[in-house]
XYZ file of C-alpha atoms in Angstrom:
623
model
C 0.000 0.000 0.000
C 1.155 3.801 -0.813
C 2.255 5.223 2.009
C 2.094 8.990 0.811
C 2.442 10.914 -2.386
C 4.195 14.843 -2.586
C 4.366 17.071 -4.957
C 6.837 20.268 -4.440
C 8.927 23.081 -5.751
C 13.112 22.762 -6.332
C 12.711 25.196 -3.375
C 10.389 23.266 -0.922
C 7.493 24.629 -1.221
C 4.572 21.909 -1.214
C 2.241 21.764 -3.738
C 0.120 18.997 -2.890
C -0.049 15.894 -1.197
C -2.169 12.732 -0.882
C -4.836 13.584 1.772
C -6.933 10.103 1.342
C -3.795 8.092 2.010
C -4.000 9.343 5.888
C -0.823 7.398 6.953
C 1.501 9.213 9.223
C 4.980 9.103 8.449
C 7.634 7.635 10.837
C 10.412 10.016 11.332
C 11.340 12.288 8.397
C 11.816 10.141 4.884
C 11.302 13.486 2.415
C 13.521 15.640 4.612
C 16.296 12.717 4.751
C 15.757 12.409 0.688
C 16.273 16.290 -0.231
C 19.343 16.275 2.274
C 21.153 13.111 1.313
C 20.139 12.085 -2.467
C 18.709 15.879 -3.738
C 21.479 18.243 -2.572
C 24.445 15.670 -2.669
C 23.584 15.055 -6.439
C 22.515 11.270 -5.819
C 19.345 12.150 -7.825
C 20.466 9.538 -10.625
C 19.680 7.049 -8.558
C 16.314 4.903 -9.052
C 15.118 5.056 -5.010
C 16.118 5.586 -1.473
C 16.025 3.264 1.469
C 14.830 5.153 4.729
C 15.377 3.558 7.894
C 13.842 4.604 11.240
C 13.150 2.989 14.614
C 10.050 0.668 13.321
C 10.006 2.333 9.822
C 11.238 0.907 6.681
C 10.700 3.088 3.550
C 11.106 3.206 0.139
C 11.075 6.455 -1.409
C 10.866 6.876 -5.467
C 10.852 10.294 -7.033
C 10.611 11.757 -10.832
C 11.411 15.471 -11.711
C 10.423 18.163 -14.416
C 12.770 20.151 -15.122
C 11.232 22.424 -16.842
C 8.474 23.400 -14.683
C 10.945 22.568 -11.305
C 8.633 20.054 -9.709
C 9.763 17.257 -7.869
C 7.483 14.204 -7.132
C 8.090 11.623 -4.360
C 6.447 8.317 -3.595
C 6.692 6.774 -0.198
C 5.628 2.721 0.539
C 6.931 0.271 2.754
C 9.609 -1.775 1.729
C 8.224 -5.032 2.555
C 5.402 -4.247 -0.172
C 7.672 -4.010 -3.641
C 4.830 -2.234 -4.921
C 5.463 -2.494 -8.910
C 2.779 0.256 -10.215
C 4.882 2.801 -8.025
C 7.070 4.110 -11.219
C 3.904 4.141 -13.979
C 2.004 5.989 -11.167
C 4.661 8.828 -11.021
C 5.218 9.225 -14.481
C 1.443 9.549 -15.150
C 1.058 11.738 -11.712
C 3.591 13.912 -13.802
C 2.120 14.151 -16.504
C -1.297 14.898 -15.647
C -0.371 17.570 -12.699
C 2.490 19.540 -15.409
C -1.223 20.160 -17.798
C -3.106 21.886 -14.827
C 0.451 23.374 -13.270
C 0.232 27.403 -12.089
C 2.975 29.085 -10.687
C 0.917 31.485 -9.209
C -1.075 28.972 -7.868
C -0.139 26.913 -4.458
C -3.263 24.473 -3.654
C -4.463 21.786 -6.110
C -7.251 20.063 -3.891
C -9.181 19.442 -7.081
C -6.123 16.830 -8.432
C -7.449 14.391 -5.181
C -10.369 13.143 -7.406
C -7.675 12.534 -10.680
C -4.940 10.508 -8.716
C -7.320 8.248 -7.309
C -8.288 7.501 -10.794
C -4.454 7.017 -11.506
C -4.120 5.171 -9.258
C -6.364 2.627 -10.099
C -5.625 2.369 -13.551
C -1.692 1.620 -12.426
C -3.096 -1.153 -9.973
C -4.993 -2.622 -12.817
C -2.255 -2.395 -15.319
C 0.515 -4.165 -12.763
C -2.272 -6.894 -12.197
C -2.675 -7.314 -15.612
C 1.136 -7.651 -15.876
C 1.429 -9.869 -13.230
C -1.228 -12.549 -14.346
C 0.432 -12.481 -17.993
C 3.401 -13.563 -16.655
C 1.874 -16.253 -14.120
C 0.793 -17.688 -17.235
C 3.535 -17.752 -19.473
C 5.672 -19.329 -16.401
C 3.703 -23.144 -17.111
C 4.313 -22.975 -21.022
C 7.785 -22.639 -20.609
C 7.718 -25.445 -18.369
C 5.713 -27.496 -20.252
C 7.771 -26.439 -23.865
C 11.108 -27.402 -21.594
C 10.014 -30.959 -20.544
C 8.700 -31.440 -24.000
C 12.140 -30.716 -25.549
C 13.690 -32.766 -22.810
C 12.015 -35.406 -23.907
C 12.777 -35.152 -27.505
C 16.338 -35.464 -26.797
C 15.965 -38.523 -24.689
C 14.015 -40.133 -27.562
C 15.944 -39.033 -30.548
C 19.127 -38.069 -30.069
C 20.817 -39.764 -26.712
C 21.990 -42.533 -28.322
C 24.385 -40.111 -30.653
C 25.279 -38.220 -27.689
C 26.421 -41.394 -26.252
C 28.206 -42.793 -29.529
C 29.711 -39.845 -29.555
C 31.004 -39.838 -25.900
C 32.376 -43.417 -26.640
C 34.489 -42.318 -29.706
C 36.035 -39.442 -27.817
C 37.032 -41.896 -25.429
C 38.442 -44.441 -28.003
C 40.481 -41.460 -29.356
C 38.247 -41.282 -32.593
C 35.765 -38.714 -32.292
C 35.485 -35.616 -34.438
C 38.283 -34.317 -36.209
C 37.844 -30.515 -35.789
C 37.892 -30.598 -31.830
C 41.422 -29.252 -29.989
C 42.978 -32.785 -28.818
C 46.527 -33.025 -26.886
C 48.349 -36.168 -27.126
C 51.212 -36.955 -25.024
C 54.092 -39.258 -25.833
C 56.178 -40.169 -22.578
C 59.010 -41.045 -24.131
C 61.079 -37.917 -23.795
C 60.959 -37.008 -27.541
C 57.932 -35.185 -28.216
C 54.661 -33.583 -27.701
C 52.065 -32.920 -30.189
C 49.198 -30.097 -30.014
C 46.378 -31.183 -32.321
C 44.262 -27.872 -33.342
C 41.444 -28.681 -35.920
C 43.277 -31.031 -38.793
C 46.693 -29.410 -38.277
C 49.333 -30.801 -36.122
C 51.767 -28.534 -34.365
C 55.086 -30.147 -32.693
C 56.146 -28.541 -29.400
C 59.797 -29.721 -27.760
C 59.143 -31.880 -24.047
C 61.010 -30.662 -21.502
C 64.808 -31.908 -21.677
C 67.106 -32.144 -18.361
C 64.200 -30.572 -16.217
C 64.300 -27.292 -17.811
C 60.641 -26.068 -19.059
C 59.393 -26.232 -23.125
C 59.503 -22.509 -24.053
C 56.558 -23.321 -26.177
C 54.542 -24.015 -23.274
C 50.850 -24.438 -24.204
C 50.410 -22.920 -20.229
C 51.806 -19.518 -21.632
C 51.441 -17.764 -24.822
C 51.625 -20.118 -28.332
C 55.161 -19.038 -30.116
C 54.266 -20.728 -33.487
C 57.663 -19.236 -34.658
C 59.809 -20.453 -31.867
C 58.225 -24.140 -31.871
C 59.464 -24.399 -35.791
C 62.639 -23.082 -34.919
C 62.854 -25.310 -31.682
C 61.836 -28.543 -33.822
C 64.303 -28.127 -36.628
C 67.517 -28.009 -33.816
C 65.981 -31.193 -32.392
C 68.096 -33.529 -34.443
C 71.165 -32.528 -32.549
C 72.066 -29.294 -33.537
C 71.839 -26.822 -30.339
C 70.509 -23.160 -31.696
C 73.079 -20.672 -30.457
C 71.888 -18.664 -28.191
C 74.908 -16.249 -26.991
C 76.094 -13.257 -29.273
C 79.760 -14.281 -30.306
C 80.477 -10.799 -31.179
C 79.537 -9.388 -27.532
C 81.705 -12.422 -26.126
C 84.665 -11.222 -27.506
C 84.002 -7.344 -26.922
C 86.106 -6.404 -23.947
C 84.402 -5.590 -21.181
C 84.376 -1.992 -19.567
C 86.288 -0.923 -17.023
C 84.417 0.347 -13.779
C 84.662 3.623 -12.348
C 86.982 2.970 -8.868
C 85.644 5.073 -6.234
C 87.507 7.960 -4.878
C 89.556 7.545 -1.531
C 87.540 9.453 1.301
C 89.897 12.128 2.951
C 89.612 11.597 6.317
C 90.866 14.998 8.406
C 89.726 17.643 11.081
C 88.496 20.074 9.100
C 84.431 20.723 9.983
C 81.292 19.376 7.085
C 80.615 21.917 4.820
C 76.661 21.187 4.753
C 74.501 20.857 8.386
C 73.204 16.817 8.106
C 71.984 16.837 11.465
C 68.722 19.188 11.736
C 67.895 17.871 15.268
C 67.470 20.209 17.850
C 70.810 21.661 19.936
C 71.743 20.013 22.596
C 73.067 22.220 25.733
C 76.035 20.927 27.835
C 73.353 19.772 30.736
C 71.062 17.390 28.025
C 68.462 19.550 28.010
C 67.224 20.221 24.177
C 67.074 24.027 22.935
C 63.888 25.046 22.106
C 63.466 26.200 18.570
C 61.180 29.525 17.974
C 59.576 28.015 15.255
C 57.402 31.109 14.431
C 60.042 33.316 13.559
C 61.757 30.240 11.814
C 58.216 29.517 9.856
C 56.063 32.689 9.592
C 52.350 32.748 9.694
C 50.275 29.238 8.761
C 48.369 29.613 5.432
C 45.263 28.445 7.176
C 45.024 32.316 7.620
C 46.483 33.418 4.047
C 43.445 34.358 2.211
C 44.682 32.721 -1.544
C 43.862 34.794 -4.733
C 41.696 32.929 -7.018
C 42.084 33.796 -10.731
C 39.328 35.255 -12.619
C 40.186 33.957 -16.669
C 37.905 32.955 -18.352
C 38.031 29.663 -19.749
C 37.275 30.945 -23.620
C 39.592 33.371 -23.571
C 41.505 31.410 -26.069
C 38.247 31.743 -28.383
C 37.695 35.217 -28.436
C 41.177 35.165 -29.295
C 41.864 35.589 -33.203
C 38.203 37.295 -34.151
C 40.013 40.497 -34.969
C 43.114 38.784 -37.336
C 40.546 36.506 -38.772
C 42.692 33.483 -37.524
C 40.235 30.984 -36.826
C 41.037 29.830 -33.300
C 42.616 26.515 -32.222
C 40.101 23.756 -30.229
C 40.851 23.740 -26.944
C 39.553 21.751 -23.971
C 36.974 18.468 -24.429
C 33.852 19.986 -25.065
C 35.291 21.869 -28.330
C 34.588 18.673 -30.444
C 30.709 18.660 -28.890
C 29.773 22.717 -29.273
C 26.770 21.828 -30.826
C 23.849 24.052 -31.801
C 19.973 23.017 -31.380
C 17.663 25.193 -33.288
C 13.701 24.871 -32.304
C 14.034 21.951 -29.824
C 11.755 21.656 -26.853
C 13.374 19.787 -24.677
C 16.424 17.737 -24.082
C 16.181 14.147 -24.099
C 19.030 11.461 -22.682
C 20.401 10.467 -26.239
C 21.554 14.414 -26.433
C 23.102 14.092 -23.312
C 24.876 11.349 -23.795
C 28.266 12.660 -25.653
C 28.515 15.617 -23.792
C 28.116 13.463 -20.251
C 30.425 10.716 -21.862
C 33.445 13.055 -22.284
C 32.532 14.915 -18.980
C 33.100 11.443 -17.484
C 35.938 10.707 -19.277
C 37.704 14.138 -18.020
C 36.674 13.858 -14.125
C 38.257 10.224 -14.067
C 41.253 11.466 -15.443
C 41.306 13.943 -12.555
C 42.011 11.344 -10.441
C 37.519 11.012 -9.262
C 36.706 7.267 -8.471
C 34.905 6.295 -11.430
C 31.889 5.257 -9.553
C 31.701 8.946 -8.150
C 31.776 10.123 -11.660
C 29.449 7.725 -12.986
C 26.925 8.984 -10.206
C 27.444 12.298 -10.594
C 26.963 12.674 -14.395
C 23.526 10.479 -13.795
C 22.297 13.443 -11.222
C 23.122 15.791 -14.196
C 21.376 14.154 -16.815
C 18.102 13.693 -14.383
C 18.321 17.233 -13.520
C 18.809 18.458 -17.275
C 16.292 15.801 -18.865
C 13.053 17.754 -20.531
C 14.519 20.748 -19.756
C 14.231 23.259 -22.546
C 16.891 24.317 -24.437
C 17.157 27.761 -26.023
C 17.437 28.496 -29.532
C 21.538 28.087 -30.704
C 22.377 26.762 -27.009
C 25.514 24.632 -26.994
C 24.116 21.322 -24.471
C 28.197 21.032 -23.964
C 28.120 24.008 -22.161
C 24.705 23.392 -20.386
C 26.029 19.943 -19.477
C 29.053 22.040 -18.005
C 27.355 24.341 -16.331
C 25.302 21.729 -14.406
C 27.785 19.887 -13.558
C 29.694 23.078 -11.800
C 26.540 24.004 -10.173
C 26.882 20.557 -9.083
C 30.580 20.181 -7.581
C 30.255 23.410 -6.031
C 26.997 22.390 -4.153
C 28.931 18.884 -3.498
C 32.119 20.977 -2.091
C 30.647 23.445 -0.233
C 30.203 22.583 3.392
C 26.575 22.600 4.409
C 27.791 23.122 8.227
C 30.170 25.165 10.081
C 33.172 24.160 9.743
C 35.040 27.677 11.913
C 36.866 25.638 14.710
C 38.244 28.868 16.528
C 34.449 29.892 17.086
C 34.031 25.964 18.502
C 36.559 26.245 20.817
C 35.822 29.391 22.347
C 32.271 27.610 22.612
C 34.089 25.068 24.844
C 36.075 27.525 26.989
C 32.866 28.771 27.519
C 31.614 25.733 28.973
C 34.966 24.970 30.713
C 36.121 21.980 28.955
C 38.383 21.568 26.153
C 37.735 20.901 22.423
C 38.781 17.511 21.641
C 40.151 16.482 18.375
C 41.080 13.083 17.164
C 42.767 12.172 14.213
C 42.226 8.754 12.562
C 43.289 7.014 8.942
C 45.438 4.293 7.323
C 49.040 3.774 7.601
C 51.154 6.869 6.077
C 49.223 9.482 5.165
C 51.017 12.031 7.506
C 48.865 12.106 10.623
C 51.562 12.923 13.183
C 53.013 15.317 10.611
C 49.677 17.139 9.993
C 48.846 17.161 13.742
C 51.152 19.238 14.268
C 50.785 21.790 11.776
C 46.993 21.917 12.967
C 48.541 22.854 16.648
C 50.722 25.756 14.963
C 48.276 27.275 13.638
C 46.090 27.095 16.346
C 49.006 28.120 18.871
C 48.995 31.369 16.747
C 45.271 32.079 17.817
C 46.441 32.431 21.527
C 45.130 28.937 22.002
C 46.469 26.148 24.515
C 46.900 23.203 23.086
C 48.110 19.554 23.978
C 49.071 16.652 22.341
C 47.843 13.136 23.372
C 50.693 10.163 21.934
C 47.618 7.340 21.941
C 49.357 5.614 19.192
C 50.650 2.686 21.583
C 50.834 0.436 18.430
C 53.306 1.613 16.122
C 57.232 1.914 17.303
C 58.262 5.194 17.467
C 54.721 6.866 17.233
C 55.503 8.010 20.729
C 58.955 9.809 19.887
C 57.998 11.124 16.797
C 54.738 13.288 18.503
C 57.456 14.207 21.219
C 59.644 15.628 18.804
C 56.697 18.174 17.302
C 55.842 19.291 21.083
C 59.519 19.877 21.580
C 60.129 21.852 18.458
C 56.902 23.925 19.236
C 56.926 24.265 23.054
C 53.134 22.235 23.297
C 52.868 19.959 26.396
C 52.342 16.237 25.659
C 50.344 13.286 27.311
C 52.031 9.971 26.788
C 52.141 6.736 28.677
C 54.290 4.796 26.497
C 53.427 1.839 24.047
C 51.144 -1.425 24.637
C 48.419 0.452 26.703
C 44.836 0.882 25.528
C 44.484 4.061 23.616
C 41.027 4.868 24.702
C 42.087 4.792 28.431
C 45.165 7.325 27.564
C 42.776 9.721 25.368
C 41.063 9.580 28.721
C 43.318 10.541 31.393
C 45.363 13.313 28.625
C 41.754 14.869 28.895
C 41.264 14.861 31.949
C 45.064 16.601 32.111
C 43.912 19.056 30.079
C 40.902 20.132 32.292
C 43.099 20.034 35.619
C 46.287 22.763 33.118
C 43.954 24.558 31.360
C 44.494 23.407 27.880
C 41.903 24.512 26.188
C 42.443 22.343 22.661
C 43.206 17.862 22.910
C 45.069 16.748 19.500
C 44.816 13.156 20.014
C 46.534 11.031 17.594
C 46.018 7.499 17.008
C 47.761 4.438 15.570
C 47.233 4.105 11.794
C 45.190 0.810 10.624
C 43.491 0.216 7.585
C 40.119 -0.054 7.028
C 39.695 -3.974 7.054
C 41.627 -4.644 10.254
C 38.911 -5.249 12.372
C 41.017 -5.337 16.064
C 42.300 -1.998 15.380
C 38.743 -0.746 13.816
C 37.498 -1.695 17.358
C 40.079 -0.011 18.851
C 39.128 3.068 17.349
C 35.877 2.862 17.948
C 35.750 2.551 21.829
C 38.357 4.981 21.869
C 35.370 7.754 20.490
C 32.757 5.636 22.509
C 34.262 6.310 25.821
C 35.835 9.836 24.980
C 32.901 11.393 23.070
C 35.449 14.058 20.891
C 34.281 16.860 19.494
C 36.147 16.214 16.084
C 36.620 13.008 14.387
C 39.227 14.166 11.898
C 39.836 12.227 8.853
C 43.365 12.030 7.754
C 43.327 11.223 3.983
C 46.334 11.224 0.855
C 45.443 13.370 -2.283
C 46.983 10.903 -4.584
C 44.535 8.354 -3.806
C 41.887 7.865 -6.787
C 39.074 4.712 -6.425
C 41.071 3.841 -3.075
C 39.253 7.076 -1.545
C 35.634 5.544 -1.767
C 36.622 2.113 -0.225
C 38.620 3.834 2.955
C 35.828 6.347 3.943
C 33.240 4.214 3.489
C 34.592 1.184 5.546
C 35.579 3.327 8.106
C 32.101 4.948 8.994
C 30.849 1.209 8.280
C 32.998 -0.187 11.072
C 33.164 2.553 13.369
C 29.183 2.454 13.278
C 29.417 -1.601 13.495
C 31.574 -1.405 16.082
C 30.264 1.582 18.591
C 27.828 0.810 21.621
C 26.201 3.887 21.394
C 22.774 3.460 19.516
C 23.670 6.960 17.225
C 26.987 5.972 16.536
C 29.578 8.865 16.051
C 31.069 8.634 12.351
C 33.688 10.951 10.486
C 32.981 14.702 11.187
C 35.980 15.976 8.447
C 38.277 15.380 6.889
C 42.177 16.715 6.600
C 43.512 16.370 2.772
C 47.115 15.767 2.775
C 50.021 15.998 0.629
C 47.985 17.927 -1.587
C 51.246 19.806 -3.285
C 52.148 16.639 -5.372
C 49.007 16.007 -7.508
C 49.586 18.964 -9.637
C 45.473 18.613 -11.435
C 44.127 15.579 -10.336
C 42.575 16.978 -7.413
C 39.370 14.220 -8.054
C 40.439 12.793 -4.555
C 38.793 16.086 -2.436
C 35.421 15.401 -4.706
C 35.476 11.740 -4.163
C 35.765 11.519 -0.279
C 33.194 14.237 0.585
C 30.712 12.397 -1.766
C 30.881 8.843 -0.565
C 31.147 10.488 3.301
C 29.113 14.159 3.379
C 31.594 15.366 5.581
C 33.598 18.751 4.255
C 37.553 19.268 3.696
C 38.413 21.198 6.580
C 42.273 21.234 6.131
C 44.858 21.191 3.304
C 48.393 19.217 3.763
C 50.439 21.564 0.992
C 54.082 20.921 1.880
C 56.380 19.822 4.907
C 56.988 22.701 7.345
C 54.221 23.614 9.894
C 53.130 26.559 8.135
C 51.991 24.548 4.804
C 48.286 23.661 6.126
C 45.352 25.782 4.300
C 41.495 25.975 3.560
C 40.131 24.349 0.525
C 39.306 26.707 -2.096
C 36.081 24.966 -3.731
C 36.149 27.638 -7.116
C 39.322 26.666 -7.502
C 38.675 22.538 -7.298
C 35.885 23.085 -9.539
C 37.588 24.914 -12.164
C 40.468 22.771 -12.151
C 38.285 19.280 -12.407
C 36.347 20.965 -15.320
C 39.239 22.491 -16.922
């Protein structure tokens, strides 16, 4: 049974809905669509699965794009209800013929959906008794055929059986036979006979039919198989002499003081104690607070170029071979989307976006640009292109604040400190990017301390202790082999008793599919309850992206004893300097996770940490 039917605006404004239905809605299915399918561009999809404590919905929708209606179905999932998708598309239709903008109740449709309605009942129980039908004449064809081949032609079957296993069936089957007697073995293919060397003194038959089929080396093989051994060494390298090698130089061992520093450890004063560096005079201000100049050229610029010599200009960029003009068309259907969509998911992939991500994304663009209208001498290359950036920057663009100066002061405020935990897989700089976070949050007058709960990894411990060192930050440690989530703990409890005001707590590195670490992780935000679950992530990563984020919400939700489980809040995109244009990694985590890029890894010192700049991500994935 249907649950509920809406109509509504792009911009949420209700236009009707199903008043004889009646039935209630547990918890919020349409606002869960429109925030996770409609404004994460997971439109392309055929329905949504909405789960609530003792609701299970399926939700099917249909837009017009050229009146900006959306329409949404809702039914239990149990049902399968198969008039669901007939019933929207003639809902659709029938509602776009009566459709007034300046109109905003339609009480008079009741009486016409309830005759749609029945007519897509009928028409799926018309469907479904067809095939009911046709299900015992196939039966009763098959048996009837298996009969006929137990009456009239087992007995060849069987002859023929027997004469492949005397060695004398037919002639144009692939048959190997194999003489034992050290000499030979012979491949028959169809009528043709090919000779192929045995192994000799254990070594293996280069014409192997295990590995590729050398027709040229067998013939060659087989005619030095009277005795005559092929040569196989070049006589004339033999007897070139051989090069001399370069000696090496004697090392000059002396007094005299290196000419380059090798050791870049900190000084080391006459009682032990390490000199403090004053890394912000060393390092300057962090470009988290560098405001970076985006620029403004236009992408044709190479077009308009050469109107005024009358040089026609060269193509540039992938939509120049698709810039094509519709005169007097009324709307766009899917086989004129299809090249422009085609190369615009060729391009992203080459950017380094998962190719599922892209595949998605390019199906929310078609479903938002199908029926739309398209003006007179329109290029749909460059509508295609300009829904899609509409797109990524919606995608980018963090739907949340994301201003964690403003959230600390909010936890000063309640006299406890802001807790941030930083989790990933093995390598991607979390230790390294830890730090630079606490610079640049150290320049902001804040106090912050560092929390060594990787207890796993050798050297985890020393390495954290090095950063606090170098920038005069206090550190929690209790050395290796103890449980992380007790440590996290007691460093915050620390931090309440000193005054910090800020908790960077790093953990061990694990990947996503090692469950006792996964578990790990998990209590550790269980018991601690952190205000930031951080996201470390590399830039170079391309399909690798999808499978990390998503098993890593999977298991930490799997894994957590809370009945809301606490998933990945952000995420912290590192070594983002190396990856020159394929920036698709940024695009493909916040997809598969809808958490934003809150951080930038862009080189090694602790200054190199910035903001994402989404105009600039878009421009270079659609460049």
């Amino acid at each position: 049974m249907l649950e509920q039917l809406l109509i509504f605006t792009r911009g949420g404004l209700i236009l009707w809905t199903c008043r004889e239905l009646g039935n209630a809605l547990k918890g919020s299915p349409i606002d869960t669509l429109i925030r996770s399918c409609l404004l994460e561009e997971r439109s392309g999809a055929s329905s949504f699965n909405y789960d609530a404590p003792g609701a299970a919905y399926t939700l099917k929708w249909t837009f017009h794009n050229e009146l900006g209606l959306v329409f949404v179905a809702v039914y239990q999932r149990i049902l399968h209800l198969l008039y669901v998708d007939d019933l929207l598309a003639k809902v659709k239709q029938e509602f776009s013929q009566i459709y007034d903008p300046k109109k905003t109740l339609y009480n008079d449709f009741d009486d016409v959906f309830q005759q749609l309605k029945m007519e897509a009942e009928a028409r799926a129980e018309e469907l479904r008794k067809s095939k009911q039908v046709s299900k015992p004449v196939s039966a009763n064809l098959s048996k009837k055929q298996g009969a006929g081949q137990k009456s009239g032609f087992d007995g060849g079957n069987k002859k023929k059986s027997s004469d492949d296993e005397n060695g004398a069936g037919d002639g144009n089957k692939s048959r190997i036979h194999e003489h034992h007697n050290g000499h030979s073995n012979s491949i028959h293919i169809g009528n043709g006979e090919v000779n192929a060397v045995s192994p000799i003194n254990g070594k293996e038959n280069e014409g192997s039919i295990n590995g590729a089929f050398n027709k040229d080396k067998l013939l060659k093989m087989q005619k030095g198989k009277g005795g005559k051994k092929t040569e196989t060494t070049n006589t004339k390298a033999s007897k070139a002499e051989p090069k001399k090698k370069a000696t090496k130089k004697n090392r000059v061992w002396d007094d005299s003081p290196q000419e380059s520093k090798l050791d870049f450890t900190d000084p080391v004063t006459e009682n032990g104690d390490h000199n403090v560096v004053d890394v912000a005079k060393d390092h300057g201000e962090s470009k988290m607070d560098v405001d970076e100049v985006i620029s403004s050229e236009s992408e044709g610029e190479e077009e308009e170029q050469g109107q005024d010599t009358g040089v026609e200009p060269k193509k540039k960029g992938w939509f120049s071979s698709m810039f094509t003009s519709i005169a007097g068309k009324a709307n766009l259907e899917r086989s004129d989307l299809e090249p422009a969509l085609k190369a615009l998911k060729d391009r992203l992939m080459t950017k380094n976006v998962a190719e599922e991500i892209a595949e998605k994304l390019c199906e929310s663009v078609a479903a938002s640009l199908e029926g739309k209208k398209l003006g007179s001498f329109t290029r749909i290359s460059s509508t295609v292109q300009a829904a899609m950036e509409e797109a990524l920057v919606r995608i980018l663009t963090p739907r949340r604040s994301i201003d964690i100066l403003r959230d600390v002061h909010a936890a000063k405020e309640q006299k406890k400190p802001y807790v941030v935990v930083f989790v990933g897989v093995n390598g991607v700089g979390k230790s390294t990017n830890l730090a630079k976070v606490a610079y640049w949050l150290g320049q902001h007058d804040i106090k912050v301390m560092m929390a060594a709960c990787d207890t796993f990894r050798s050297g985890a411990v020393e390495q954290l202790r090095t950063h606090a060192r170098r920038l005069d930050i206090p550190i929690f440690e209790k050395g290796y082999e103890k449980d992380p989530a007790m440590v996290a703990k007691e460093a915050i409890q620390e931090a309440t008793r000193n005054g910090s005001e800020v908790v960077l707590v790093d953990t061990a590195g694990r990947m996503q599919d090692n469950e006792p670490l996964m578990r790990a992780l998990s209590k550790l935000i269980y018991v601690n309850n952190p205000d930031l679950v951080l996201f470390v992530g590399e830039a170079l990563v391309g399909n690798d992206a999808v499978d990390q984020l998503s098993k890593f919400n999977q298991k930490l939700a799997e894994f957590s004893l809370a009945p809301n489980p606490r998933l990945i809040d952000g995420i912290l995109l590192t070594k983002f300097d190396t990856i020159d244009d394929k920036v698709g990694a940024a695009l493909s985590m916040v997809y598969i996770s809808g958490s934003p890029v809150m951080f930038v890894g862009c080189g090694q010192s602790y200054t190199d940490l910035k903001k994402l700049q989404v105009k600039t991500i878009v421009k270079t994935l659609l460049k």
